[in-house]
Short mmCIF file of C-alpha atoms in Angstrom, two decimals:
data_model
loop_
_atom_site.label_atom_id
_atom_site.label_comp_id
_atom_site.label_asym_id
_atom_site.label_seq_id
_atom_site.Cartn_x
_atom_site.Cartn_y
_atom_site.Cartn_z
CA MET A 1 56.64 39.63 30.37
CA LYS A 2 57.26 35.86 31.35
CA ARG A 3 56.40 32.49 29.89
CA TYR A 4 52.86 33.63 30.58
CA VAL A 5 53.26 36.52 28.22
CA MET A 6 56.00 38.89 27.81
CA ILE A 7 56.23 38.95 27.68
CA GLY A 8 54.16 37.98 23.32
CA SER A 9 54.27 35.67 20.34
CA ALA A 10 51.46 34.74 18.01
CA VAL A 11 52.67 31.15 17.83
CA ALA A 12 53.76 30.34 21.35
CA VAL A 13 50.62 29.42 23.26
CA ALA A 14 52.14 30.68 26.50
CA VAL A 15 55.49 32.43 26.59
CA PRO A 16 57.50 34.06 29.34
CA VAL A 17 56.01 40.02 30.06
CA LEU A 18 62.94 42.48 34.81
CA ALA A 19 75.92 42.85 38.62
CA GLY A 20 77.33 45.50 37.21
CA GLY A 21 78.02 49.18 37.59
CA ALA A 22 76.70 52.34 35.97
CA PHE A 23 76.75 52.59 32.21
CA ALA A 24 79.84 53.68 30.41
CA SER A 25 79.29 55.93 27.43
CA ALA A 26 77.72 54.60 24.27
CA GLN A 27 80.91 55.43 22.44
CA ASP A 28 82.93 53.19 24.78
CA PHE A 29 80.66 50.24 24.18
CA GLY A 30 80.76 50.88 20.45
CA ARG A 31 84.40 49.74 20.33
CA THR A 32 84.00 45.99 20.48
CA SER A 33 86.40 43.24 19.56
CA VAL A 34 83.73 41.44 17.53
CA SER A 35 82.91 44.38 15.26
CA ASP A 36 84.91 43.06 12.30
CA SER A 37 84.47 39.33 12.81
CA GLY A 38 81.31 38.86 10.77
CA VAL A 39 79.01 35.87 11.10
CA SER A 40 79.61 32.47 9.57
CA TRP A 41 76.18 31.55 8.24
CA ARG A 42 74.98 28.07 7.43
CA ALA A 43 71.62 26.92 6.14
CA CYS A 44 69.34 25.97 9.03
CA ALA A 45 68.49 22.28 8.76
CA ASP A 46 65.07 21.64 7.21
CA ARG A 47 64.18 25.35 7.28
CA PRO A 48 64.37 26.73 3.74
CA GLY A 49 65.45 30.37 3.61
CA ALA A 50 66.69 30.50 7.19
CA GLU A 51 70.37 31.03 7.98
CA CYS A 52 71.79 29.97 11.36
CA GLY A 53 74.90 31.49 12.88
CA VAL A 54 76.80 32.22 16.08
CA VAL A 55 78.29 35.47 17.40
CA GLU A 56 80.81 35.32 20.25
CA VAL A 57 80.69 38.13 22.82
CA PRO A 58 82.36 38.82 26.18
CA LEU A 59 80.77 37.28 29.25
CA ASP A 60 81.59 40.52 31.09
CA TRP A 61 81.52 43.66 28.98
CA ASN A 62 83.69 45.36 31.61
CA ALA A 63 86.38 42.76 30.82
CA PRO A 64 86.02 42.34 27.03
CA SER A 65 89.23 40.31 26.66
CA GLY A 66 88.10 37.69 29.19
CA ALA A 67 85.76 34.72 28.95
CA THR A 68 83.21 34.65 26.14
CA ILE A 69 79.74 33.29 25.45
CA LYS A 70 78.05 32.38 22.18
CA LEU A 71 74.80 33.87 20.90
CA SER A 72 72.55 31.88 18.60
CA VAL A 73 71.47 34.04 15.65
CA VAL A 74 68.99 33.26 12.86
CA ARG A 75 68.40 35.43 9.79
CA ARG A 76 65.82 35.36 7.04
CA LYS A 77 66.70 37.70 4.21
CA ALA A 78 64.12 40.02 2.68
CA THR A 79 61.98 38.10 0.21
CA ASP A 80 62.15 41.05 -2.20
CA SER A 81 65.79 42.15 -2.34
CA SER A 82 64.94 45.12 -4.57
CA ALA A 83 62.57 46.49 -1.88
CA ARG A 84 64.82 45.74 1.11
CA VAL A 85 65.12 48.65 3.55
CA GLY A 86 67.50 47.12 6.12
CA THR A 87 67.85 44.65 8.97
CA LEU A 88 65.17 44.18 11.63
CA PHE A 89 66.15 42.78 15.03
CA TYR A 90 63.29 41.05 16.86
CA ASN A 91 62.77 40.25 20.52
CA PRO A 92 59.47 38.54 21.46
CA GLY A 93 59.69 39.15 25.20
CA GLY A 94 59.86 36.90 28.18
CA PRO A 95 62.61 37.31 29.10
CA GLY A 96 63.39 33.74 28.19
CA VAL A 97 61.68 33.38 24.81
CA PRO A 98 64.07 32.24 22.05
CA ALA A 99 63.77 34.71 19.17
CA ALA A 100 65.99 32.59 16.94
CA LEU A 101 63.45 29.77 17.07
CA LEU A 102 60.58 32.06 16.07
CA VAL A 103 62.48 33.52 13.12
CA ARG A 104 63.69 30.09 12.02
CA ASP A 105 60.48 28.06 12.41
CA TYR A 106 57.54 30.48 12.66
CA ALA A 107 58.41 33.54 10.61
CA ALA A 108 55.16 33.50 8.60
CA ASP A 109 53.11 33.40 11.81
CA THR A 110 55.19 35.96 13.68
CA PHE A 111 55.70 38.63 11.01
CA SER A 112 53.51 40.11 8.31
CA GLU A 113 54.28 39.51 4.67
CA GLU A 114 55.28 43.18 4.39
CA LEU A 115 57.99 42.92 7.06
CA ARG A 116 59.29 39.67 5.58
CA ARG A 117 59.39 41.30 2.13
CA ARG A 118 61.19 44.48 3.20
CA PHE A 119 63.61 43.39 5.93
CA ASP A 120 66.33 40.91 6.67
CA ILE A 121 64.76 39.67 9.91
CA VAL A 122 67.20 38.62 12.64
CA GLY A 123 66.33 36.69 15.77
CA ILE A 124 68.94 36.61 18.53
CA ASP A 125 68.64 34.32 21.53
CA PRO A 126 69.80 36.61 24.36
CA ARG A 127 72.56 35.40 26.65
CA GLY A 128 71.39 32.44 28.72
CA VAL A 129 68.31 31.89 26.54
CA GLY A 130 67.36 29.27 23.96
CA GLU A 131 70.30 27.93 21.96
CA SER A 132 72.81 30.52 23.12
CA ILE A 133 75.73 28.93 24.99
CA PRO A 134 75.72 28.44 27.88
CA ALA A 135 71.98 28.23 28.43
CA LEU A 136 70.96 29.17 31.93
CA ARG A 137 70.28 26.24 34.25
CA CYS A 138 69.13 26.17 37.86
CA GLY A 139 69.30 23.14 40.14
CA GLN A 140 66.03 24.03 41.86
CA PRO A 141 62.67 24.86 40.22
CA VAL A 142 61.85 28.54 40.34
CA HIS A 143 58.28 27.94 41.52
CA ASN A 144 57.49 25.69 44.47
CA PRO A 145 53.75 25.09 44.95
CA GLU A 146 54.35 24.43 48.64
CA ILE A 147 55.69 27.95 49.19
CA SER A 148 53.20 30.77 48.84
CA GLN A 149 54.02 33.98 47.03
CA PHE A 150 51.38 35.65 49.19
CA PRO A 151 52.72 34.85 52.67
CA GLU A 152 50.29 35.35 55.53
CA SER A 153 52.93 35.13 58.28
CA LYS A 154 56.52 36.08 58.99
CA ALA A 155 57.41 32.38 58.86
CA GLY A 156 55.83 32.07 55.40
CA TYR A 157 57.74 35.13 54.20
CA ASP A 158 61.00 33.70 55.52
CA ARG A 159 60.34 30.42 53.68
CA LEU A 160 59.75 32.34 50.46
CA VAL A 161 62.95 34.39 50.80
CA GLY A 162 64.90 31.26 51.71
CA TRP A 163 63.60 29.42 48.66
CA ASN A 164 64.48 32.32 46.34
CA ALA A 165 68.01 32.40 47.74
CA ALA A 166 68.40 28.65 47.26
CA VAL A 167 67.18 28.86 43.66
CA GLY A 168 69.61 31.68 42.89
CA ARG A 169 72.52 29.76 44.39
CA SER A 170 71.55 26.71 42.37
CA CYS A 171 71.66 28.81 39.19
CA LEU A 172 75.22 29.88 39.99
CA GLU A 173 76.22 26.32 40.81
CA SER A 174 74.64 24.90 37.63
CA THR A 175 75.66 27.61 35.16
CA GLY A 176 78.76 29.27 36.58
CA PRO A 177 79.26 33.06 36.53
CA LEU A 178 76.67 33.79 33.80
CA PRO A 179 73.78 34.63 36.20
CA ALA A 180 75.76 37.64 37.43
CA HIS A 181 75.91 39.04 33.87
CA LEU A 182 72.32 38.88 32.64
CA ASP A 183 71.04 42.41 33.02
CA THR A 184 69.37 43.97 30.00
CA ALA A 185 72.18 46.47 29.45
CA ASP A 186 74.53 43.55 28.79
CA VAL A 187 71.98 42.07 26.37
CA ALA A 188 71.74 45.42 24.57
CA ARG A 189 75.53 45.45 24.17
CA ASP A 190 75.34 41.90 22.81
CA PHE A 191 72.78 43.03 20.24
CA ASP A 192 75.03 45.84 19.13
CA ALA A 193 77.86 43.36 18.74
CA VAL A 194 75.63 41.36 16.41
CA ARG A 195 74.84 44.55 14.50
CA ALA A 196 78.56 45.18 14.08
CA ALA A 197 79.19 41.57 13.05
CA LEU A 198 76.52 41.92 10.36
CA GLY A 199 78.23 45.06 9.06
CA GLU A 200 75.10 47.18 9.53
CA ARG A 201 75.52 50.86 10.38
CA LYS A 202 71.99 51.03 11.80
CA ILE A 203 69.30 48.49 12.61
CA SER A 204 65.55 48.56 13.02
CA PHE A 205 64.21 46.92 16.17
CA PHE A 206 60.87 45.37 17.06
CA GLY A 207 60.40 44.41 20.71
CA LYS A 208 57.32 43.06 22.45
CA SER A 209 56.71 43.17 26.21
CA TYR A 210 60.13 42.59 27.85
CA GLY A 211 61.49 43.38 24.40
CA SER A 212 60.41 46.97 25.04
CA ILE A 213 62.78 47.09 28.03
CA LEU A 214 65.56 45.76 25.83
CA GLY A 215 64.76 48.19 23.03
CA ALA A 216 64.72 51.17 25.37
CA GLN A 217 68.08 50.14 26.80
CA TYR A 218 69.52 49.77 23.30
CA ALA A 219 68.23 53.20 22.29
CA ARG A 220 69.70 54.75 25.43
CA LEU A 221 73.11 53.15 24.91
CA PHE A 222 73.32 53.35 21.11
CA PRO A 223 71.00 56.14 19.92
CA GLY A 224 72.93 56.67 16.70
CA ARG A 225 72.49 53.08 15.62
CA VAL A 226 68.70 53.06 15.60
CA ARG A 227 66.91 53.39 12.26
CA THR A 228 63.37 52.64 13.50
CA MET A 229 62.15 51.02 16.72
CA ALA A 230 58.68 49.75 17.67
CA LEU A 231 57.95 48.77 21.29
CA ASP A 232 54.70 46.82 21.66
CA GLY A 233 53.18 46.04 25.07
CA ALA A 234 55.59 48.50 26.65
CA VAL A 235 57.07 48.38 30.14
CA ASP A 236 58.48 51.55 31.70
CA GLN A 237 61.38 50.66 34.01
CA ALA A 238 61.29 54.14 35.50
CA VAL A 239 58.07 53.21 37.32
CA PRO A 240 58.84 52.27 40.95
CA ALA A 241 58.40 48.58 41.75
CA SER A 242 55.68 49.32 44.29
CA ARG A 243 53.58 51.03 41.62
CA LEU A 244 54.34 48.39 39.02
CA VAL A 245 52.60 45.73 41.12
CA THR A 246 49.58 47.93 41.81
CA ASP A 247 49.23 48.90 38.15
CA ALA A 248 49.59 45.28 37.11
CA ALA A 249 47.06 44.02 39.66
CA MET A 250 44.49 46.53 38.39
CA ALA A 251 45.17 45.53 34.78
CA VAL A 252 44.69 41.82 35.50
CA GLU A 253 41.46 42.52 37.38
CA ASP A 254 40.21 44.67 34.50
CA SER A 255 40.85 41.82 32.07
CA PHE A 256 39.03 39.36 34.33
CA ASP A 257 36.06 41.72 34.55
CA ARG A 258 36.00 42.02 30.77
CA PHE A 259 36.12 38.25 30.45
CA ALA A 260 33.15 37.99 32.83
CA ALA A 261 31.26 40.62 30.82
CA TRP A 262 31.99 38.69 27.62
CA CYS A 263 30.46 35.56 29.16
CA ASP A 264 27.45 37.57 30.27
CA ARG A 265 26.66 38.74 26.73
CA THR A 266 27.86 35.67 24.77
CA SER A 267 25.52 32.71 24.61
CA THR A 268 28.31 30.33 23.55
CA CYS A 269 30.27 30.92 26.77
CA VAL A 270 29.72 27.86 28.99
CA LEU A 271 29.32 30.21 31.97
CA HIS A 272 26.68 32.32 30.22
CA GLY A 273 23.77 33.16 32.51
CA ARG A 274 25.84 32.77 35.69
CA ASP A 275 27.67 35.32 37.84
CA VAL A 276 31.22 34.58 36.65
CA GLY A 277 32.84 36.51 39.47
CA GLN A 278 30.97 34.51 42.09
CA VAL A 279 31.70 31.22 40.33
CA TRP A 280 35.40 32.05 40.21
CA ASP A 281 35.55 33.25 43.83
CA ARG A 282 33.89 30.06 45.06
CA LEU A 283 36.30 27.93 43.04
CA VAL A 284 39.38 29.70 44.39
CA THR A 285 38.05 29.63 47.96
CA ALA A 286 37.53 25.88 47.62
CA ALA A 287 41.09 25.50 46.33
CA GLU A 288 42.40 27.41 49.34
CA ARG A 289 40.79 24.79 51.58
CA SER A 290 41.92 21.85 49.43
CA PRO A 291 43.75 21.94 46.07
CA ILE A 292 41.61 21.09 43.04
CA GLY A 293 42.25 17.66 41.55
CA VAL A 294 43.80 17.08 38.14
CA SER A 295 43.19 13.88 36.23
CA GLY A 296 46.51 12.08 36.03
CA GLY A 297 48.41 14.85 37.78
CA ARG A 298 49.09 16.85 40.92
CA PRO A 299 46.21 18.95 42.36
CA LEU A 300 46.44 22.72 41.85
CA THR A 301 46.53 25.31 44.62
CA ALA A 302 44.48 28.50 44.59
CA GLU A 303 47.56 30.52 43.61
CA GLU A 304 48.21 28.19 40.69
CA LEU A 305 44.63 28.59 39.51
CA ARG A 306 44.95 32.37 39.58
CA TYR A 307 48.28 32.42 37.74
CA SER A 308 46.93 29.97 35.15
CA ALA A 309 43.83 32.14 34.68
CA TYR A 310 46.14 35.11 34.18
CA ALA A 311 47.94 33.21 31.42
CA PHE A 312 44.57 32.68 29.72
CA LEU A 313 43.74 36.39 30.08
CA THR A 314 46.91 37.44 28.28
CA MET A 315 45.54 35.62 25.23
CA THR A 316 41.98 36.89 25.28
CA PRO A 317 39.72 37.36 23.47
CA GLU A 318 40.97 34.34 21.51
CA PHE A 319 41.17 32.10 24.59
CA ALA A 320 38.17 33.46 26.52
CA GLY A 321 36.13 30.36 25.73
CA GLY A 322 38.97 28.15 26.92
CA LEU A 323 39.13 29.96 30.25
CA ALA A 324 35.38 29.53 30.73
CA THR A 325 35.66 25.82 29.99
CA ALA A 326 38.62 25.48 32.36
CA ILE A 327 36.61 27.08 35.17
CA THR A 328 33.61 24.84 34.52
CA GLN A 329 35.71 21.68 34.52
CA ALA A 330 37.55 22.72 37.68
CA GLU A 331 34.18 23.30 39.35
CA GLN A 332 33.44 19.66 38.59
CA GLY A 333 36.67 18.57 40.27
CA ASP A 334 39.15 18.37 37.38
CA ALA A 335 41.51 21.32 36.81
CA GLN A 336 43.20 19.65 33.83
CA LEU A 337 42.98 22.67 31.51
CA PHE A 338 44.43 24.93 34.18
CA ALA A 339 47.19 22.37 34.80
CA THR A 340 48.03 22.30 31.10
CA MET A 341 48.29 26.09 31.03
CA ARG A 342 50.37 26.08 34.20
CA ALA A 343 52.78 23.55 32.71
CA GLN A 344 53.25 25.70 29.63
CA ALA A 345 53.66 28.87 31.67
CA LEU A 346 55.72 27.75 34.64
CA ASP A 347 57.29 24.32 34.24
CA ASP A 348 59.89 24.74 31.50
CA PRO A 349 63.14 24.76 33.51
CA VAL A 350 65.19 26.74 30.99
CA SER A 351 62.81 29.60 30.25
CA THR A 352 61.67 30.03 33.85
CA ALA A 353 65.28 30.03 35.05
CA ALA A 354 66.15 32.70 32.48
CA TYR A 355 63.05 34.71 33.35
CA ARG A 356 63.81 34.83 37.05
CA SER A 357 67.55 35.36 36.70
CA ILE A 358 67.31 38.16 34.13
CA LEU A 359 64.55 40.07 35.87
CA CYS A 360 66.22 39.83 39.26
CA GLN A 361 69.19 41.57 37.64
CA ASP A 362 66.93 44.26 36.20
CA ILE A 363 64.32 44.85 38.89
CA ASP A 364 65.08 45.98 42.41
CA PRO A 365 62.02 45.02 44.51
CA ARG A 366 63.16 47.12 47.50
CA ILE A 367 61.12 45.02 49.93
CA ASP A 368 61.60 45.93 53.57
CA GLY A 369 60.66 42.67 55.24
CA PHE A 370 57.36 40.94 55.90
CA ALA A 371 55.56 44.06 57.12
CA ASP A 372 56.24 45.73 53.78
CA VAL A 373 55.02 42.69 51.83
CA ARG A 374 51.85 42.52 53.95
CA LYS A 375 51.18 46.22 53.27
CA ARG A 376 51.63 45.71 49.53
CA MET A 377 49.39 42.64 49.61
CA ARG A 378 46.58 44.62 51.22
CA LYS A 379 46.92 47.25 48.50
CA ILE A 380 46.85 44.91 45.52
CA ARG A 381 44.03 42.81 46.96
CA SER A 382 41.93 45.91 47.50
CA VAL A 383 42.17 46.81 43.80
CA ALA A 384 41.79 43.21 42.57
CA PRO A 385 39.10 41.39 44.59
CA HIS A 386 38.72 38.49 42.13
CA MET A 387 42.33 37.92 41.04
CA ARG A 388 43.68 38.88 44.50
CA GLY A 389 46.66 40.84 43.19
CA THR A 390 47.94 38.10 40.90
CA SER A 391 50.31 39.47 38.27
CA GLU A 392 53.71 38.85 36.77
CA PHE A 393 55.05 41.87 38.57
CA TRP A 394 54.01 40.47 41.94
CA ASP A 395 55.67 37.17 41.01
CA MET A 396 58.73 39.14 40.01
CA THR A 397 58.81 41.36 43.11
CA VAL A 398 58.49 38.62 45.72
CA GLY A 399 60.43 36.18 43.54
CA CYS A 400 63.50 38.41 43.67
CA ALA A 401 63.38 38.90 47.45
CA GLY A 402 66.43 37.10 48.81
CA TRP A 403 67.98 36.59 45.36
CA PRO A 404 71.72 36.17 46.01
CA ILE A 405 72.87 38.27 43.04
CA PRO A 406 72.25 42.00 43.54
CA PRO A 407 70.45 43.89 40.77
CA ALA A 408 72.50 45.94 38.36
CA HIS A 409 72.74 49.64 39.16
CA MET A 410 71.78 51.35 35.93
CA ARG A 411 70.57 54.81 35.08
CA ARG A 412 67.25 53.56 33.70
CA GLN A 413 65.22 56.65 34.50
CA SER A 414 67.13 59.08 32.33
CA PRO A 415 65.18 60.23 29.27
CA ILE A 416 66.13 58.76 25.91
CA ARG A 417 67.37 61.47 23.58
CA ASN A 418 69.00 61.94 20.19
CA VAL A 419 67.20 59.01 18.60
CA PRO A 420 65.01 58.87 15.51
CA PRO A 421 61.27 58.85 16.26
CA ILE A 422 60.38 55.66 18.18
CA LEU A 423 56.89 54.11 18.17
CA VAL A 424 55.44 52.89 21.49
CA ILE A 425 52.28 50.74 21.39
CA GLY A 426 49.87 49.90 24.20
CA ASN A 427 46.53 48.08 24.48
CA THR A 428 43.72 49.65 26.44
CA HIS A 429 43.04 46.35 28.23
CA ASP A 430 46.37 44.55 28.44
CA PRO A 431 46.58 42.41 31.61
CA ALA A 432 50.38 42.19 31.49
CA THR A 433 51.55 45.68 30.52
CA PRO A 434 49.00 48.41 31.31
CA LEU A 435 48.49 51.26 28.86
CA ARG A 436 49.76 53.82 31.37
CA TRP A 437 53.24 52.27 31.07
CA ALA A 438 53.22 52.80 27.31
CA ARG A 439 52.16 56.41 27.90
CA SER A 440 54.90 57.07 30.45
CA LEU A 441 57.61 55.36 28.39
CA SER A 442 56.60 57.39 25.34
CA GLU A 443 56.86 60.57 27.38
CA ARG A 444 60.45 59.71 28.32
CA ILE A 445 61.60 59.13 24.73
CA GLN A 446 62.31 62.35 22.90
CA GLY A 447 60.26 62.65 19.71
CA SER A 448 58.45 59.34 20.17
CA GLY A 449 54.93 58.50 19.06
CA LEU A 450 52.23 56.57 20.92
CA LEU A 451 49.80 54.22 19.20
CA ILE A 452 46.84 53.05 21.31
CA ASN A 453 45.10 49.85 20.38
CA ASP A 454 41.62 49.64 21.87
CA GLY A 455 41.65 45.94 22.58
CA ASP A 456 42.24 43.03 24.94
CA GLY A 457 45.12 40.65 25.47
CA HIS A 458 48.85 41.19 25.61
CA THR A 459 50.45 43.21 22.79
CA ALA A 460 48.77 44.42 19.63
CA TYR A 461 50.82 43.14 16.68
CA ARG A 462 49.04 40.40 14.69
CA ARG A 463 46.13 40.72 17.13
CA SER A 464 44.84 43.97 15.61
CA ALA A 465 44.94 44.45 11.84
CA CYS A 466 44.94 48.21 12.35
CA ALA A 467 47.87 48.17 14.78
CA THR A 468 49.78 45.72 12.60
CA GLU A 469 49.43 47.99 9.58
CA HIS A 470 50.58 51.05 11.56
CA ILE A 471 53.59 49.20 12.98
CA ASP A 472 54.58 47.80 9.58
CA THR A 473 54.30 51.19 7.91
CA TYR A 474 56.36 52.86 10.61
CA LEU A 475 59.11 50.22 10.65
CA VAL A 476 59.45 50.38 6.86
CA THR A 477 59.17 54.14 6.33
CA GLY A 478 60.09 55.66 9.69
CA THR A 479 56.90 57.73 9.63
CA LEU A 480 54.97 57.72 12.91
CA PRO A 481 51.19 57.38 12.97
CA ALA A 482 49.36 60.69 13.32
CA THR A 483 49.36 62.07 16.85
CA GLY A 484 46.43 60.69 18.81
CA SER A 485 46.01 57.63 16.60
CA VAL A 486 43.80 54.94 18.12
CA CYS A 487 42.99 51.58 16.60
CA ALA A 488 39.32 50.99 17.41
CA GLN A 489 38.31 47.58 18.67
CA PRO A 490 36.27 45.77 16.00
CA ARG A 491 32.76 44.71 16.92
#
């Protein structure tokens, strides 16, 4: 879900996998002041075929006549107008990943030729993200390497909570009231405002990782405006936060074990012939005693090594060799490759600020002090002996403890009904969004279908030819894959 993953783009090397009251009715939110305004399109500079535009929406959907914000929108029209079937909204995850950029600059890498031929593809930078105005800013970095996310004492826990509170306050001071209006329900209402501005009665939607949370919220709020919807690398918000972190820890450990097994059977892996688990454990133990040096940069802590390794795992099997090389070099005293991955995953101030602020609106960690955190730490470490419970959902849970803006109170757990068939996709070995979340989300969407991709890495689209073909066919035709469909992992 974060700059590590979710959150899920074929072109972004590392991208970010969660105030307000209960929902009003979908009909209430359908009456929006921007419904008849349209979009003033202009040609995107130096990007043939891409149109750039802006849609203005209320900052607070409970006060639609008040202050407004501007959403950056990019559209590429169907390359075959005679075969066009509609408009496809895309969200690549994060939260914090700018969809407008991907549609504008990387459409051929992000979408198949079939989707580009059949759909007007629209990328919307959600509120606070990318080129939407204002972009979220925080005066303090979200991650502080001197403050552990795995506190071993009450004093360490208090430092963590204090830092989170300071970061949240700095976001409010740097950005104004926006951080209190970033929950996914507000983003879903924004997307429907864009739909109305485009003059579309219904839209198709393709969401990856965090985009599955957004898609599910849109379907719950606006079921009659969905034509087709594919949710790849799905997250089920109905799962309690305590189980989310356990599920995620197990998924990350599974991916590490599969990486180790790949090295064991692959002669080109630089760790081939060695016990990868032992090599990794020794490296991390050494980093706990003294951070591992980085040529030309700051040494990395053990936690940073684990989170950087997790970022590599989200992109396996393609990056398995890179992870092995990074471990070997760090053994020799230079964690440069890990530092590069960390910088891509954690150091961008805009995307990490958006990631933390949005998810702290959406996810209620319900942590009851240090004793509760220590209990959860014991649990996740017991199921993940090598990765020690590292996951985005742990980062999210402890990262939101002390956040000064309370999470939105939304009826997320209600089933989604009265929608056309929705396709949910999950990988069997996804370190960011375990398959069981795709199963449970599918069960909560009336009439949905589940496509299982037997494979590694985060999300299936453009990673598996089989899954890509199924998703394309469904989005174009609305026909779900046959019940029980599984895309087998190629040898």
